[in-house]
Amino acid sequence: MSIETIMNTSPVIPVMVIDKVENAVPLAKALVGGGLKVLEITLRTDAALESIREIKAAVPEAIVGAGTVINTATLDQALAAGSEFIVTPGTTPGLVDAALSNGVQLLPGVNTPTEAMTLLEKGISALKFFPAEAAGGVPMLKSIGGPLPQISFCPTGGVNPNNAREYLALKNVACVGGSWMAPANLVAEGKWEEIQHLAAEAATLG
Ligand SMILES: O=C(O)C(=O)C[C@H](O)[C@H](O)COP(=O)(O)O
């Protein structure tokens, strides 16, 4: 599945931080049950890679990606675990070249026109805008969309239920990423129904 198709699958990609592997499948089921099929598991915890494997095995309808991929070593680990797409906070030439030569579905992070143009030169036009709010938010994306309308963004970082609609209304925004559907406290307490409710609300944002 192409990264463009993945970005158009649901309006919000939940950004998941999983501390305990046993939370991975119930969390994924709650998010998918709420209508969010595309899941980004950040490689910020020791449980992340095993969580990707378990979710892939137990929640076949989920489209499972890895986030916080910051170098080729974490890229290789994420792919070996079965990640269907890769999200990076920023972009390095080494990471982009490795992804391109392996046919990886990549959502690379940028927040300047120069970074966006550098990736366009390589044929990449689906980008994460990170950290969205801190880097200029909706006005910045509107401005970039003037000269570079062919780029499609997934703004992430500071996106929440109060500002998500404004982002999603932009022509150059395909989806947004955010962690608000899976807050650490609800995950730790196993409040899967509440998480499913938050996911269902998020799924209506588009
Ligand atoms: O590490 C990565 O690769 C990321 O994707 C970072 C995430 O985009 C943000 O951590 C989500 O930001 P919040 O929704 O503001 O919590």
CSV table of N, CA and C in Angstrom, one decimal, residues 16 18 20-34 39 51 54-55 58-59 187 190-193 195-196:
chain,number,residue,atom,x,y,z
A,16,MET,N,1.5,6.2,18.9
A,16,MET,CA,1.4,5.4,20.1
A,16,MET,C,2.8,5.2,20.8
A,18,ILE,N,4.2,2.8,23.6
A,18,ILE,CA,3.7,1.6,24.3
A,18,ILE,C,4.9,1.1,25.2
A,20,LYS,N,4.4,-1.3,27.7
A,20,LYS,CA,4.3,-2.7,28.0
A,20,LYS,C,3.7,-3.4,26.9
A,21,VAL,N,4.4,-4.5,26.5
A,21,VAL,CA,3.9,-5.3,25.3
A,21,VAL,C,2.5,-5.7,25.5
A,22,GLU,N,2.1,-6.1,26.7
A,22,GLU,CA,0.8,-6.6,26.9
A,22,GLU,C,-0.3,-5.6,26.6
A,23,ASN,N,0.1,-4.3,26.6
A,23,ASN,CA,-0.9,-3.3,26.2
A,23,ASN,C,-1.1,-3.1,24.7
A,24,ALA,N,-0.2,-3.6,24.0
A,24,ALA,CA,-0.1,-3.3,22.5
A,24,ALA,C,-1.4,-3.7,21.8
A,25,VAL,N,-1.8,-5.0,22.0
A,25,VAL,CA,-3.0,-5.5,21.2
A,25,VAL,C,-4.3,-4.9,21.7
A,26,PRO,N,-4.5,-4.8,23.0
A,26,PRO,CA,-5.8,-4.1,23.4
A,26,PRO,C,-5.8,-2.7,23.0
A,27,LEU,N,-4.7,-2.0,23.0
A,27,LEU,CA,-4.7,-0.6,22.6
A,27,LEU,C,-5.0,-0.5,21.1
A,28,ALA,N,-4.3,-1.4,20.3
A,28,ALA,CA,-4.6,-1.4,18.8
A,28,ALA,C,-6.0,-1.7,18.5
A,29,LYS,N,-6.6,-2.7,19.2
A,29,LYS,CA,-8.0,-3.0,19.0
A,29,LYS,C,-8.9,-1.9,19.3
A,30,ALA,N,-8.6,-1.2,20.4
A,30,ALA,CA,-9.5,0.0,20.7
A,30,ALA,C,-9.4,1.1,19.7
A,31,LEU,N,-8.2,1.3,19.2
A,31,LEU,CA,-8.1,2.4,18.1
A,31,LEU,C,-8.7,2.0,16.8
A,32,VAL,N,-8.5,0.7,16.4
A,32,VAL,CA,-9.1,0.2,15.2
A,32,VAL,C,-10.6,0.1,15.4
A,33,GLY,N,-11.0,-0.3,16.5
A,33,GLY,CA,-12.5,-0.4,16.8
A,33,GLY,C,-13.2,0.9,16.7
A,34,GLY,N,-12.4,2.0,17.1
A,34,GLY,CA,-13.0,3.3,17.0
A,34,GLY,C,-13.0,3.9,15.6
A,39,LEU,N,-1.9,2.9,12.3
A,39,LEU,CA,-1.3,3.0,13.6
A,39,LEU,C,0.1,3.3,13.5
A,51,SER,N,5.8,-5.0,20.1
A,51,SER,CA,4.4,-4.5,20.0
A,51,SER,C,4.0,-4.5,18.5
A,54,GLU,N,3.3,-8.1,17.5
A,54,GLU,CA,2.0,-8.6,18.1
A,54,GLU,C,0.8,-8.0,17.5
A,55,ILE,N,0.8,-6.7,17.2
A,55,ILE,CA,-0.3,-6.1,16.6
A,55,ILE,C,-0.6,-6.6,15.2
A,58,ALA,N,-2.2,-10.0,15.6
A,58,ALA,CA,-3.5,-10.1,16.2
A,58,ALA,C,-4.5,-9.2,15.7
A,59,VAL,N,-4.1,-8.1,15.0
A,59,VAL,CA,-5.1,-7.1,14.5
A,59,VAL,C,-4.9,-7.0,13.0
A,187,VAL,N,-3.8,4.4,28.9
A,187,VAL,CA,-3.2,3.2,28.5
A,187,VAL,C,-2.7,2.4,29.7
A,190,GLY,N,-5.5,0.7,31.4
A,190,GLY,CA,-6.2,-0.2,30.6
A,190,GLY,C,-7.6,0.3,30.3
A,191,LYS,N,-7.8,1.6,30.1
A,191,LYS,CA,-9.2,2.1,29.8
A,191,LYS,C,-9.4,2.1,28.3
A,192,TRP,N,-9.6,0.8,27.8
A,192,TRP,CA,-9.7,0.6,26.4
A,192,TRP,C,-11.0,1.2,25.8
A,193,GLU,N,-12.1,1.2,26.6
A,193,GLU,CA,-13.3,1.7,26.1
A,193,GLU,C,-13.2,3.2,25.9
A,195,ILE,N,-10.5,4.9,25.3
A,195,ILE,CA,-9.6,5.1,24.2
A,195,ILE,C,-10.4,4.9,22.9
A,196,GLN,N,-11.2,3.8,22.9
A,196,GLN,CA,-12.0,3.6,21.6
A,196,GLN,C,-13.0,4.8,21.4
